[in-house]
């Protein structure tokens, strides 16, 4: 009897784990699709934080381009932050994110808290026309959920 009970418990544990992973994957795809189909983006002047974008083609490896975005110096407290950075270059790699597959983070006003999303693209093609977009979701001090859609301006 104990053997059957043990097997049932293991099966329930496995089903619970796969459901969480499926939920995370579904949320990731939902955020990604929402961001890619977005038509209107927030202006940089309207953001409640500073944002810095950097893209560098590695000199050692001409087929690898590193990119990153840093979100810091929030003007308000930002709780339960979820962020996703996507680009329109075709690849099968997951895009950099925070708060979707891992725990959401907090950015506090007047602190050195920051979020850094980093990724790379393996190509020897010109990357000047690649568009980068950021989705950011957070809750403020009033408990209101805020969603930011930002298209990175380059050059």
Short mmCIF file of N, CA and C in Angstrom, two decimals:
data_model
loop_
_atom_site.label_atom_id
_atom_site.label_comp_id
_atom_site.label_asym_id
_atom_site.label_seq_id
_atom_site.Cartn_x
_atom_site.Cartn_y
_atom_site.Cartn_z
N UNK A 1 0.82 -1.20 0.00
CA UNK A 1 0.00 0.00 0.00
C UNK A 1 0.86 1.26 0.00
N UNK A 2 1.92 1.24 0.81
CA UNK A 2 2.81 2.39 0.86
C UNK A 2 3.46 2.65 -0.50
N UNK A 3 3.75 1.58 -1.19
CA UNK A 3 4.38 1.69 -2.51
C UNK A 3 3.47 2.45 -3.46
N UNK A 4 2.18 2.12 -3.46
CA UNK A 4 1.23 2.80 -4.35
C UNK A 4 1.06 4.26 -3.95
N UNK A 5 1.03 4.51 -2.66
CA UNK A 5 0.90 5.88 -2.18
C UNK A 5 2.11 6.71 -2.61
N UNK A 6 3.31 6.12 -2.52
CA UNK A 6 4.53 6.79 -2.94
C UNK A 6 4.48 7.12 -4.44
N UNK A 7 4.04 6.18 -5.24
CA UNK A 7 3.95 6.39 -6.69
C UNK A 7 2.96 7.50 -7.01
N UNK A 8 1.81 7.51 -6.35
CA UNK A 8 0.80 8.55 -6.58
C UNK A 8 1.37 9.92 -6.21
N UNK A 9 2.07 10.01 -5.09
CA UNK A 9 2.67 11.29 -4.67
C UNK A 9 3.70 11.77 -5.69
N UNK A 10 4.53 10.87 -6.19
CA UNK A 10 5.53 11.24 -7.20
C UNK A 10 4.86 11.74 -8.48
N UNK A 11 3.81 11.08 -8.91
CA UNK A 11 3.09 11.51 -10.11
C UNK A 11 2.48 12.90 -9.92
N UNK A 12 1.89 13.14 -8.76
CA UNK A 12 1.32 14.46 -8.49
C UNK A 12 2.40 15.54 -8.50
N UNK A 13 3.56 15.23 -7.96
CA UNK A 13 4.66 16.19 -7.95
C UNK A 13 5.12 16.49 -9.37
N UNK A 14 5.25 15.46 -10.19
CA UNK A 14 5.66 15.66 -11.58
C UNK A 14 4.65 16.48 -12.36
N UNK A 15 3.39 16.22 -12.17
CA UNK A 15 2.34 16.97 -12.86
C UNK A 15 2.36 18.43 -12.42
N UNK A 16 2.55 18.68 -11.14
CA UNK A 16 2.62 20.05 -10.62
C UNK A 16 3.79 20.82 -11.19
N UNK A 17 4.95 20.19 -11.33
CA UNK A 17 6.13 20.85 -11.88
C UNK A 17 5.94 21.19 -13.34
N UNK A 18 5.40 20.27 -14.10
CA UNK A 18 5.24 20.54 -15.52
C UNK A 18 4.20 21.63 -15.75
N UNK A 19 3.19 21.71 -14.90
CA UNK A 19 2.19 22.76 -15.04
C UNK A 19 2.81 24.13 -14.80
N UNK A 20 3.69 24.25 -13.81
CA UNK A 20 4.34 25.52 -13.54
C UNK A 20 5.21 25.93 -14.73
N UNK A 21 5.98 24.99 -15.27
CA UNK A 21 6.81 25.29 -16.43
C UNK A 21 5.97 25.68 -17.63
N UNK A 22 4.86 25.01 -17.82
CA UNK A 22 3.97 25.35 -18.93
C UNK A 22 3.36 26.73 -18.73
N UNK A 23 2.99 27.07 -17.50
CA UNK A 23 2.44 28.40 -17.20
C UNK A 23 3.47 29.49 -17.50
N UNK A 24 4.73 29.25 -17.10
CA UNK A 24 5.79 30.23 -17.35
C UNK A 24 6.02 30.39 -18.86
N UNK A 25 6.05 29.28 -19.56
CA UNK A 25 6.25 29.34 -21.01
C UNK A 25 5.10 30.07 -21.68
N UNK A 26 3.87 29.79 -21.25
CA UNK A 26 2.71 30.47 -21.82
C UNK A 26 2.77 31.97 -21.55
N UNK A 27 3.14 32.36 -20.32
CA UNK A 27 3.25 33.79 -19.98
C UNK A 27 4.34 34.45 -20.82
N UNK A 28 5.47 33.80 -20.97
CA UNK A 28 6.57 34.32 -21.78
C UNK A 28 6.10 34.56 -23.22
N UNK A 29 5.44 33.57 -23.81
CA UNK A 29 4.96 33.70 -25.19
C UNK A 29 3.90 34.78 -25.32
N UNK A 30 3.06 34.90 -24.30
CA UNK A 30 2.03 35.94 -24.32
C UNK A 30 2.66 37.34 -24.28
N UNK A 31 3.64 37.55 -23.39
CA UNK A 31 4.34 38.83 -23.32
C UNK A 31 5.05 39.12 -24.65
N UNK A 32 5.73 38.12 -25.19
CA UNK A 32 6.49 38.27 -26.43
C UNK A 32 5.56 38.63 -27.59
N UNK A 33 4.47 37.91 -27.74
CA UNK A 33 3.54 38.18 -28.84
C UNK A 33 2.88 39.55 -28.68
N UNK A 34 2.54 39.90 -27.45
CA UNK A 34 1.93 41.20 -27.18
C UNK A 34 2.89 42.32 -27.56
N UNK A 35 4.15 42.16 -27.21
CA UNK A 35 5.16 43.18 -27.51
C UNK A 35 5.42 43.28 -29.01
N UNK A 36 5.49 42.15 -29.68
CA UNK A 36 5.79 42.15 -31.12
C UNK A 36 4.66 42.73 -31.95
N UNK A 37 3.42 42.65 -31.47
CA UNK A 37 2.28 43.18 -32.23
C UNK A 37 1.88 44.58 -31.79
N UNK A 38 2.57 45.13 -30.80
CA UNK A 38 2.26 46.46 -30.29
C UNK A 38 2.49 47.51 -31.38
N UNK A 39 1.55 48.43 -31.52
CA UNK A 39 1.66 49.48 -32.54
C UNK A 39 2.08 50.83 -31.95
N UNK A 40 1.75 51.06 -30.68
CA UNK A 40 2.05 52.34 -30.03
C UNK A 40 3.03 52.07 -28.88
N UNK A 41 4.10 52.87 -28.84
CA UNK A 41 5.13 52.69 -27.82
C UNK A 41 5.23 53.94 -26.95
N UNK A 42 5.66 53.71 -25.70
CA UNK A 42 5.85 54.82 -24.77
C UNK A 42 7.08 55.62 -25.17
N UNK A 43 6.98 56.94 -25.00
CA UNK A 43 8.09 57.85 -25.26
C UNK A 43 9.11 57.73 -24.14
N UNK A 44 10.38 57.89 -24.46
CA UNK A 44 11.41 57.80 -23.42
C UNK A 44 11.21 58.86 -22.35
N UNK A 45 10.73 60.03 -22.73
CA UNK A 45 10.48 61.11 -21.76
C UNK A 45 9.39 60.76 -20.75
N UNK A 46 8.50 59.84 -21.10
CA UNK A 46 7.39 59.50 -20.21
C UNK A 46 7.74 58.38 -19.24
N UNK A 47 8.92 57.80 -19.37
CA UNK A 47 9.30 56.68 -18.51
C UNK A 47 9.68 57.17 -17.12
N UNK A 48 9.35 56.36 -16.11
CA UNK A 48 9.65 56.71 -14.72
C UNK A 48 11.00 56.16 -14.28
N UNK A 49 11.91 55.94 -15.23
CA UNK A 49 13.22 55.39 -14.94
C UNK A 49 14.14 55.73 -16.11
N UNK A 50 15.44 55.53 -15.91
CA UNK A 50 16.41 55.74 -16.98
C UNK A 50 16.64 54.41 -17.69
N UNK A 51 16.94 54.50 -18.97
CA UNK A 51 17.15 53.30 -19.76
C UNK A 51 18.37 53.51 -20.66
N UNK A 52 19.24 52.52 -20.68
CA UNK A 52 20.46 52.59 -21.49
C UNK A 52 20.55 51.33 -22.33
N UNK A 53 20.75 51.50 -23.63
CA UNK A 53 20.87 50.37 -24.54
C UNK A 53 22.27 50.34 -25.11
N UNK A 54 22.84 49.14 -25.23
CA UNK A 54 24.19 49.00 -25.77
C UNK A 54 24.24 47.79 -26.69
N UNK A 55 24.89 47.94 -27.84
CA UNK A 55 25.08 46.82 -28.75
C UNK A 55 26.51 46.85 -29.24
N UNK A 56 27.18 45.69 -29.20
CA UNK A 56 28.59 45.61 -29.55
C UNK A 56 28.85 44.35 -30.36
N UNK A 57 29.49 44.51 -31.50
CA UNK A 57 29.95 43.33 -32.26
C UNK A 57 31.31 42.96 -31.69
N UNK A 58 31.44 41.72 -31.22
CA UNK A 58 32.70 41.27 -30.63
C UNK A 58 33.81 41.30 -31.67
N UNK A 59 34.94 41.87 -31.28
CA UNK A 59 36.08 41.95 -32.20
C UNK A 59 36.72 40.58 -32.39
N UNK A 60 36.69 39.75 -31.36
CA UNK A 60 37.30 38.42 -31.45
C UNK A 60 36.47 37.48 -32.31
N UNK A 61 35.16 37.65 -32.25
CA UNK A 61 34.25 36.71 -32.90
C UNK A 61 33.29 37.53 -33.77
N UNK A 62 33.54 37.63 -35.05
CA UNK A 62 32.75 38.49 -35.93
C UNK A 62 31.33 37.98 -36.13
N UNK A 63 31.01 36.81 -35.59
CA UNK A 63 29.67 36.27 -35.76
C UNK A 63 28.82 36.42 -34.50
N UNK A 64 29.28 37.18 -33.54
CA UNK A 64 28.52 37.33 -32.30
C UNK A 64 28.35 38.81 -31.97
N UNK A 65 27.10 39.22 -31.77
CA UNK A 65 26.77 40.58 -31.40
C UNK A 65 26.12 40.54 -30.01
N UNK A 66 26.71 41.24 -29.05
CA UNK A 66 26.15 41.31 -27.70
C UNK A 66 25.28 42.56 -27.59
N UNK A 67 24.14 42.43 -26.92
CA UNK A 67 23.29 43.58 -26.66
C UNK A 67 22.81 43.54 -25.22
N UNK A 68 22.55 44.70 -24.68
CA UNK A 68 22.06 44.78 -23.30
C UNK A 68 21.25 46.04 -23.11
N UNK A 69 20.38 45.98 -22.14
CA UNK A 69 19.61 47.15 -21.75
C UNK A 69 19.63 47.22 -20.23
N UNK A 70 19.85 48.41 -19.69
CA UNK A 70 19.89 48.62 -18.25
C UNK A 70 18.76 49.56 -17.87
N UNK A 71 18.00 49.16 -16.89
CA UNK A 71 16.91 49.97 -16.36
C UNK A 71 17.29 50.34 -14.93
N UNK A 72 17.44 51.62 -14.66
CA UNK A 72 17.84 52.02 -13.31
C UNK A 72 17.33 53.42 -12.99
N UNK A 73 17.69 53.90 -11.81
CA UNK A 73 17.31 55.22 -11.29
C UNK A 73 15.81 55.48 -11.41
N UNK A 74 15.02 54.59 -10.84
CA UNK A 74 13.56 54.80 -10.91
C UNK A 74 13.15 56.05 -10.13
N UNK A 75 12.18 56.76 -10.65
CA UNK A 75 11.64 57.94 -9.98
C UNK A 75 10.52 57.57 -9.03
N UNK A 76 10.05 56.33 -9.12
CA UNK A 76 9.00 55.81 -8.24
C UNK A 76 9.40 54.41 -7.80
N UNK A 77 8.78 53.90 -6.74
CA UNK A 77 8.99 52.51 -6.35
C UNK A 77 8.28 51.60 -7.34
N UNK A 78 8.99 50.60 -7.81
CA UNK A 78 8.44 49.67 -8.78
C UNK A 78 8.53 48.25 -8.19
N UNK A 79 7.37 47.64 -7.95
CA UNK A 79 7.31 46.32 -7.33
C UNK A 79 6.88 45.26 -8.36
N UNK A 80 7.27 44.02 -8.09
CA UNK A 80 6.88 42.89 -8.95
C UNK A 80 7.20 43.18 -10.42
N UNK A 81 8.40 43.65 -10.67
CA UNK A 81 8.81 44.02 -12.02
C UNK A 81 9.03 42.77 -12.87
N UNK A 82 8.42 42.80 -14.04
CA UNK A 82 8.64 41.78 -15.06
C UNK A 82 9.07 42.52 -16.31
N UNK A 83 10.11 42.01 -16.97
CA UNK A 83 10.61 42.68 -18.17
C UNK A 83 11.04 41.65 -19.20
N UNK A 84 10.89 42.04 -20.46
CA UNK A 84 11.27 41.18 -21.57
C UNK A 84 11.81 42.07 -22.68
N UNK A 85 12.97 41.72 -23.20
CA UNK A 85 13.60 42.45 -24.30
C UNK A 85 13.63 41.54 -25.52
N UNK A 86 13.01 41.99 -26.62
CA UNK A 86 12.96 41.18 -27.84
C UNK A 86 13.57 41.96 -29.00
N UNK A 87 13.90 41.24 -30.06
CA UNK A 87 14.36 41.85 -31.30
C UNK A 87 13.73 41.12 -32.46
N UNK A 88 13.85 41.70 -33.64
CA UNK A 88 13.19 41.11 -34.81
C UNK A 88 14.14 40.30 -35.69
N UNK A 89 15.33 39.97 -35.18
CA UNK A 89 16.25 39.11 -35.92
C UNK A 89 15.83 37.66 -35.67
N UNK A 90 15.69 36.90 -36.73
CA UNK A 90 15.21 35.52 -36.60
C UNK A 90 16.26 34.64 -35.92
N UNK A 91 15.87 34.06 -34.80
CA UNK A 91 16.68 33.03 -34.14
C UNK A 91 15.76 32.22 -33.23
N UNK A 92 16.28 31.16 -32.68
CA UNK A 92 15.46 30.30 -31.83
C UNK A 92 15.82 30.43 -30.36
N UNK A 93 16.70 31.34 -30.03
CA UNK A 93 17.10 31.54 -28.64
C UNK A 93 15.99 32.26 -27.87
N UNK A 94 15.93 32.01 -26.58
CA UNK A 94 15.00 32.74 -25.72
C UNK A 94 15.52 34.16 -25.55
N UNK A 95 14.61 35.10 -25.42
CA UNK A 95 15.00 36.49 -25.22
C UNK A 95 15.26 36.73 -23.74
N UNK A 96 16.12 37.72 -23.41
CA UNK A 96 16.39 38.01 -22.01
C UNK A 96 15.15 38.55 -21.30
N UNK A 97 14.96 38.06 -20.07
CA UNK A 97 13.79 38.48 -19.30
C UNK A 97 14.11 38.45 -17.82
N UNK A 98 13.23 39.07 -17.05
CA UNK A 98 13.29 39.00 -15.59
C UNK A 98 11.85 38.96 -15.09
N UNK A 99 11.62 38.15 -14.06
CA UNK A 99 10.31 38.09 -13.44
C UNK A 99 9.31 37.19 -14.13
N UNK A 100 9.72 36.51 -15.18
CA UNK A 100 8.80 35.60 -15.89
C UNK A 100 9.14 34.16 -15.51
N UNK A 101 10.38 33.76 -15.72
CA UNK A 101 10.82 32.42 -15.34
C UNK A 101 11.44 32.41 -13.94
N UNK A 102 11.70 33.58 -13.42
CA UNK A 102 12.25 33.70 -12.08
C UNK A 102 11.37 34.68 -11.29
N UNK A 103 11.74 34.95 -10.07
CA UNK A 103 10.92 35.83 -9.23
C UNK A 103 10.99 37.27 -9.72
N UNK A 104 9.85 37.98 -9.69
CA UNK A 104 9.87 39.41 -10.04
C UNK A 104 10.80 40.17 -9.09
N UNK A 105 11.32 41.29 -9.55
CA UNK A 105 12.25 42.09 -8.76
C UNK A 105 11.60 43.42 -8.38
N UNK A 106 12.28 44.15 -7.51
CA UNK A 106 11.82 45.46 -7.06
C UNK A 106 12.89 46.50 -7.36
N UNK A 107 12.46 47.64 -7.88
CA UNK A 107 13.34 48.79 -8.06
C UNK A 107 12.81 49.89 -7.14
N UNK A 108 13.64 50.35 -6.23
CA UNK A 108 13.21 51.37 -5.27
C UNK A 108 13.71 52.75 -5.69
N UNK A 109 12.85 53.72 -5.47
CA UNK A 109 13.17 55.12 -5.75
C UNK A 109 14.42 55.52 -4.96
N UNK A 110 15.25 56.33 -5.60
CA UNK A 110 16.47 56.85 -4.96
C UNK A 110 17.40 55.74 -4.46
N UNK A 111 17.48 54.65 -5.20
CA UNK A 111 18.39 53.57 -4.83
C UNK A 111 19.28 53.24 -6.03
N UNK A 112 20.22 52.36 -5.80
CA UNK A 112 21.09 51.93 -6.90
C UNK A 112 20.57 50.64 -7.54
N UNK A 113 19.33 50.26 -7.24
CA UNK A 113 18.72 49.07 -7.85
C UNK A 113 18.71 49.22 -9.37
N UNK A 114 18.94 48.12 -10.07
CA UNK A 114 18.89 48.16 -11.52
C UNK A 114 18.54 46.78 -12.06
N UNK A 115 18.07 46.77 -13.29
CA UNK A 115 17.81 45.54 -14.02
C UNK A 115 18.68 45.59 -15.26
N UNK A 116 19.35 44.50 -15.53
CA UNK A 116 20.18 44.40 -16.73
C UNK A 116 19.72 43.16 -17.51
N UNK A 117 19.27 43.38 -18.73
CA UNK A 117 18.88 42.30 -19.61
C UNK A 117 19.92 42.20 -20.72
N UNK A 118 20.51 41.02 -20.87
CA UNK A 118 21.59 40.84 -21.83
C UNK A 118 21.30 39.65 -22.73
N UNK A 119 21.74 39.77 -23.96
CA UNK A 119 21.60 38.67 -24.90
C UNK A 119 22.63 38.78 -25.99
N UNK A 120 22.61 37.83 -26.91
CA UNK A 120 23.51 37.92 -28.05
C UNK A 120 22.86 37.32 -29.28
N UNK A 121 23.36 37.76 -30.41
CA UNK A 121 22.89 37.29 -31.71
C UNK A 121 24.11 36.76 -32.45
N UNK A 122 23.99 35.55 -32.94
CA UNK A 122 25.07 34.95 -33.71
C UNK A 122 24.82 35.22 -35.19
N UNK A 123 25.57 36.17 -35.75
CA UNK A 123 25.43 36.52 -37.16
C UNK A 123 26.66 37.27 -37.63
N UNK A 124 26.92 37.19 -38.91
CA UNK A 124 27.95 38.04 -39.49
C UNK A 124 27.30 39.07 -40.41
N UNK A 125 25.97 39.12 -40.38
CA UNK A 125 25.21 40.09 -41.18
C UNK A 125 25.19 41.44 -40.49
N UNK A 126 24.79 42.46 -41.22
CA UNK A 126 24.64 43.80 -40.67
C UNK A 126 23.51 43.81 -39.64
N UNK A 127 23.76 44.36 -38.48
CA UNK A 127 22.75 44.41 -37.42
C UNK A 127 22.14 45.80 -37.25
N UNK A 128 22.46 46.70 -38.16
CA UNK A 128 21.99 48.08 -38.04
C UNK A 128 20.49 48.24 -38.14
N UNK A 129 19.81 47.31 -38.79
CA UNK A 129 18.36 47.43 -38.96
C UNK A 129 17.55 46.60 -37.98
N UNK A 130 18.21 45.91 -37.07
CA UNK A 130 17.48 45.10 -36.09
C UNK A 130 16.76 46.03 -35.11
N UNK A 131 15.49 45.75 -34.90
CA UNK A 131 14.69 46.55 -33.96
C UNK A 131 14.60 45.81 -32.63
N UNK A 132 14.79 46.55 -31.55
CA UNK A 132 14.70 46.00 -30.20
C UNK A 132 13.50 46.65 -29.50
N UNK A 133 12.75 45.82 -28.75
CA UNK A 133 11.58 46.31 -28.04
C UNK A 133 11.60 45.77 -26.61
N UNK A 134 11.14 46.61 -25.69
CA UNK A 134 11.11 46.25 -24.27
C UNK A 134 9.68 46.27 -23.76
N UNK A 135 9.32 45.21 -23.03
CA UNK A 135 8.06 45.17 -22.29
C UNK A 135 8.43 45.21 -20.82
N UNK A 136 7.78 46.08 -20.07
CA UNK A 136 8.04 46.19 -18.64
C UNK A 136 6.71 46.32 -17.93
N UNK A 137 6.54 45.53 -16.90
CA UNK A 137 5.30 45.55 -16.10
C UNK A 137 5.69 45.67 -14.64
N UNK A 138 4.99 46.53 -13.91
CA UNK A 138 5.29 46.69 -12.49
C UNK A 138 4.07 47.23 -11.76
N UNK A 139 4.11 47.10 -10.45
CA UNK A 139 3.07 47.65 -9.58
C UNK A 139 3.68 48.82 -8.82
N UNK A 140 2.94 49.93 -8.72
CA UNK A 140 3.46 51.11 -8.02
C UNK A 140 2.99 51.13 -6.56
N UNK A 141 3.31 52.20 -5.85
CA UNK A 141 2.94 52.32 -4.44
C UNK A 141 1.43 52.31 -4.21
N UNK A 142 0.66 52.70 -5.21
CA UNK A 142 -0.80 52.73 -5.09
C UNK A 142 -1.44 51.39 -5.43
N UNK A 143 -0.61 50.40 -5.74
CA UNK A 143 -1.13 49.09 -6.09
C UNK A 143 -1.59 48.99 -7.54
N UNK A 144 -1.33 50.02 -8.33
CA UNK A 144 -1.74 50.01 -9.73
C UNK A 144 -0.70 49.30 -10.58
N UNK A 145 -1.20 48.47 -11.50
CA UNK A 145 -0.30 47.78 -12.42
C UNK A 145 -0.02 48.67 -13.63
N UNK A 146 1.24 48.79 -13.98
CA UNK A 146 1.66 49.62 -15.10
C UNK A 146 2.33 48.74 -16.14
N UNK A 147 2.04 49.01 -17.41
CA UNK A 147 2.66 48.27 -18.51
C UNK A 147 3.32 49.27 -19.45
N UNK A 148 4.58 49.03 -19.74
CA UNK A 148 5.36 49.89 -20.61
C UNK A 148 5.73 49.11 -21.86
N UNK A 149 5.52 49.71 -23.00
CA UNK A 149 5.97 49.17 -24.28
C UNK A 149 6.93 50.20 -24.85
N UNK A 150 8.19 49.81 -25.02
CA UNK A 150 9.22 50.76 -25.43
C UNK A 150 10.00 50.19 -26.60
N UNK A 151 10.12 50.98 -27.66
CA UNK A 151 10.94 50.59 -28.79
C UNK A 151 12.27 51.34 -28.68
N UNK A 152 13.35 50.58 -28.66
CA UNK A 152 14.68 51.15 -28.47
C UNK A 152 15.05 52.01 -29.68
N UNK A 153 15.47 53.24 -29.38
CA UNK A 153 15.94 54.16 -30.43
C UNK A 153 17.45 54.00 -30.53
N UNK A 154 17.93 53.73 -31.73
CA UNK A 154 19.36 53.54 -31.94
C UNK A 154 19.89 54.61 -32.88
N UNK A 155 21.16 54.99 -32.63
CA UNK A 155 21.84 55.90 -33.54
C UNK A 155 21.44 57.26 -33.31
#
